[in-house]
Amino acid sequence: MTQTDEITATADLCDLHGVDARVCEQTFRDFGGRTAFHGRVATVKCFEDNGKVREMLASPGQGRVLVVDAGGSRRCGMLGDQLAQLAVDNDWAGVVMYGCIRDAAAIAGMPLGLKALGTHPRKSEKRGGGETEVALRIGGIDVRPGDRLYADADGIVLLDVA
């Protein structure tokens, strides 16, 4: 076990890793029942179509964090209470949504970390478009499948896996 394995607070990780800690510049709001969460990253890139998000959350999460690049869209909710419950049921530690969610009141009581830009009541399309397990660029940082993501009230920090 490394020292990083014992530390999960983003401020402490920044102190420990300095410039090697990639800090997300984008401000996200907390919506899940857990405001602090961490895990290995899985990724989805999609726009106003959450079919791939559903596919990923239906698979075993094994404590991972799903990072979704929804293009920053504020025209629909890309994750609602049903997908959040799917994430809980399949052992996902959390979701970071570069876009909006819906059903915020129901999700607030779920044991899931969830950060998103905001909320929108309209549901997304279901065409199955998008890509999974691809490199993303969100909030001024690169996000790659397998990275370690740490999130809390102070923000989001990513570390390379050694």
XYZ file of C-alpha atoms in Angstrom:
162
model
C 0.000 0.000 0.000
C 1.355 3.393 -0.967
C 0.871 6.625 0.932
C -1.592 7.770 -1.743
C -3.779 4.700 -1.064
C -4.351 5.998 2.473
C -5.045 9.630 1.475
C -8.236 10.557 -0.300
C -8.696 14.287 0.456
C -7.987 16.257 -2.706
C -6.127 19.045 -0.867
C -3.829 16.497 0.802
C -3.221 14.738 -2.520
C -2.240 18.059 -4.103
C 0.199 18.712 -1.246
C 1.679 15.226 -1.571
C 1.922 15.057 -5.390
C 2.437 18.718 -6.363
C 2.308 19.281 -10.114
C 1.764 15.545 -10.740
C -1.761 15.924 -9.339
C -4.028 16.973 -12.211
C -6.644 19.333 -10.792
C -9.857 19.856 -12.729
C -10.464 23.553 -13.398
C -14.183 23.045 -14.062
C -16.507 23.587 -11.109
C -18.974 20.761 -10.606
C -21.904 20.547 -8.199
C -22.487 17.579 -5.888
C -25.757 15.679 -6.354
C -25.268 12.192 -4.895
C -25.519 11.053 -1.310
C -21.708 10.890 -1.127
C -19.707 14.071 -1.665
C -16.331 12.336 -1.344
C -15.492 9.364 -3.555
C -12.588 7.865 -5.454
C -11.688 5.037 -7.798
C -10.186 4.058 -11.117
C -11.604 5.895 -14.110
C -13.815 4.491 -16.850
C -14.890 6.916 -19.589
C -17.738 7.678 -21.960
C -17.814 10.382 -24.626
C -21.292 11.180 -25.912
C -23.524 14.154 -26.681
C -27.176 14.336 -25.634
C -27.431 10.533 -25.948
C -26.962 8.457 -22.807
C -27.092 4.959 -24.306
C -23.385 4.339 -23.665
C -23.738 5.713 -20.118
C -26.423 3.100 -19.458
C -24.238 0.356 -20.979
C -21.318 1.240 -18.735
C -23.381 1.557 -15.547
C -25.052 -1.808 -16.283
C -21.618 -3.460 -16.133
C -19.731 -4.280 -12.911
C -18.300 -1.026 -11.549
C -15.852 -2.655 -9.118
C -15.542 0.653 -7.254
C -14.691 2.646 -10.388
C -15.730 6.204 -11.273
C -17.425 6.833 -14.606
C -16.352 10.118 -16.200
C -18.751 11.242 -18.923
C -17.867 13.920 -21.456
C -21.342 15.007 -22.510
C -19.935 18.053 -24.255
C -21.027 20.337 -21.429
C -24.584 20.270 -22.777
C -27.200 21.980 -20.649
C -30.109 20.935 -22.906
C -30.956 17.572 -21.296
C -30.259 15.351 -18.324
C -27.777 12.600 -19.170
C -28.335 10.593 -15.984
C -31.445 10.262 -13.833
C -32.564 8.262 -10.823
C -32.819 4.975 -12.751
C -29.243 5.147 -14.052
C -28.012 6.330 -10.647
C -29.668 3.299 -9.043
C -28.059 1.086 -11.697
C -24.683 2.562 -10.696
C -25.351 1.811 -7.017
C -26.536 -1.735 -7.775
C -23.427 -2.447 -9.879
C -20.865 -1.101 -7.371
C -19.803 2.149 -9.073
C -18.170 4.580 -6.624
C -19.321 7.619 -8.535
C -20.007 9.496 -11.735
C -18.560 12.781 -12.985
C -20.890 14.216 -15.618
C -19.617 17.029 -17.856
C -23.219 17.851 -18.582
C -26.488 17.794 -16.653
C -28.431 15.237 -14.658
C -32.115 14.984 -13.724
C -34.074 13.582 -10.758
C -31.724 15.400 -8.387
C -33.961 15.037 -5.315
C -34.122 11.240 -5.633
C -30.395 10.917 -6.371
C -29.467 12.987 -3.296
C -30.446 10.070 -1.059
C -28.454 7.433 -2.926
C -25.073 6.124 -1.723
C -23.300 7.357 -4.858
C -20.829 10.128 -5.596
C -22.188 12.290 -8.395
C -20.761 15.531 -9.708
C -22.355 17.351 -12.648
C -22.615 20.839 -14.117
C -26.272 21.189 -13.169
C -29.738 19.785 -13.716
C -32.237 19.708 -16.562
C -35.644 17.991 -16.541
C -35.603 16.835 -20.197
C -34.294 13.317 -20.834
C -31.572 12.625 -23.359
C -31.848 10.736 -26.636
C -31.317 6.961 -26.684
C -29.584 6.295 -29.998
C -26.585 4.348 -28.672
C -24.037 6.855 -30.001
C -20.768 7.676 -28.360
C -17.529 5.999 -27.378
C -16.357 4.167 -24.272
C -12.918 3.886 -22.671
C -11.412 6.775 -24.632
C -9.196 9.626 -23.454
C -11.103 12.806 -22.588
C -10.192 16.423 -21.916
C -12.404 18.076 -19.300
C -11.758 21.140 -17.198
C -8.278 21.686 -18.571
C -6.988 18.205 -17.754
C -6.627 14.914 -19.562
C -8.736 12.047 -18.223
C -7.736 8.542 -19.250
C -9.285 5.166 -18.507
C -7.464 3.610 -15.554
C -6.392 6.912 -13.952
C -7.176 7.326 -10.253
C -9.836 9.975 -9.582
C -10.420 11.573 -6.198
C -13.378 13.903 -5.625
C -14.593 15.797 -2.583
C -16.031 19.177 -1.620
C -12.794 20.890 -2.759
C -12.806 19.515 -6.301
C -11.514 16.715 -8.506
C -7.936 15.432 -8.706
C -6.580 12.800 -11.060
C -3.369 10.818 -10.672
C -1.629 8.585 -13.172
C -1.608 4.923 -12.276
C 1.954 3.809 -11.655
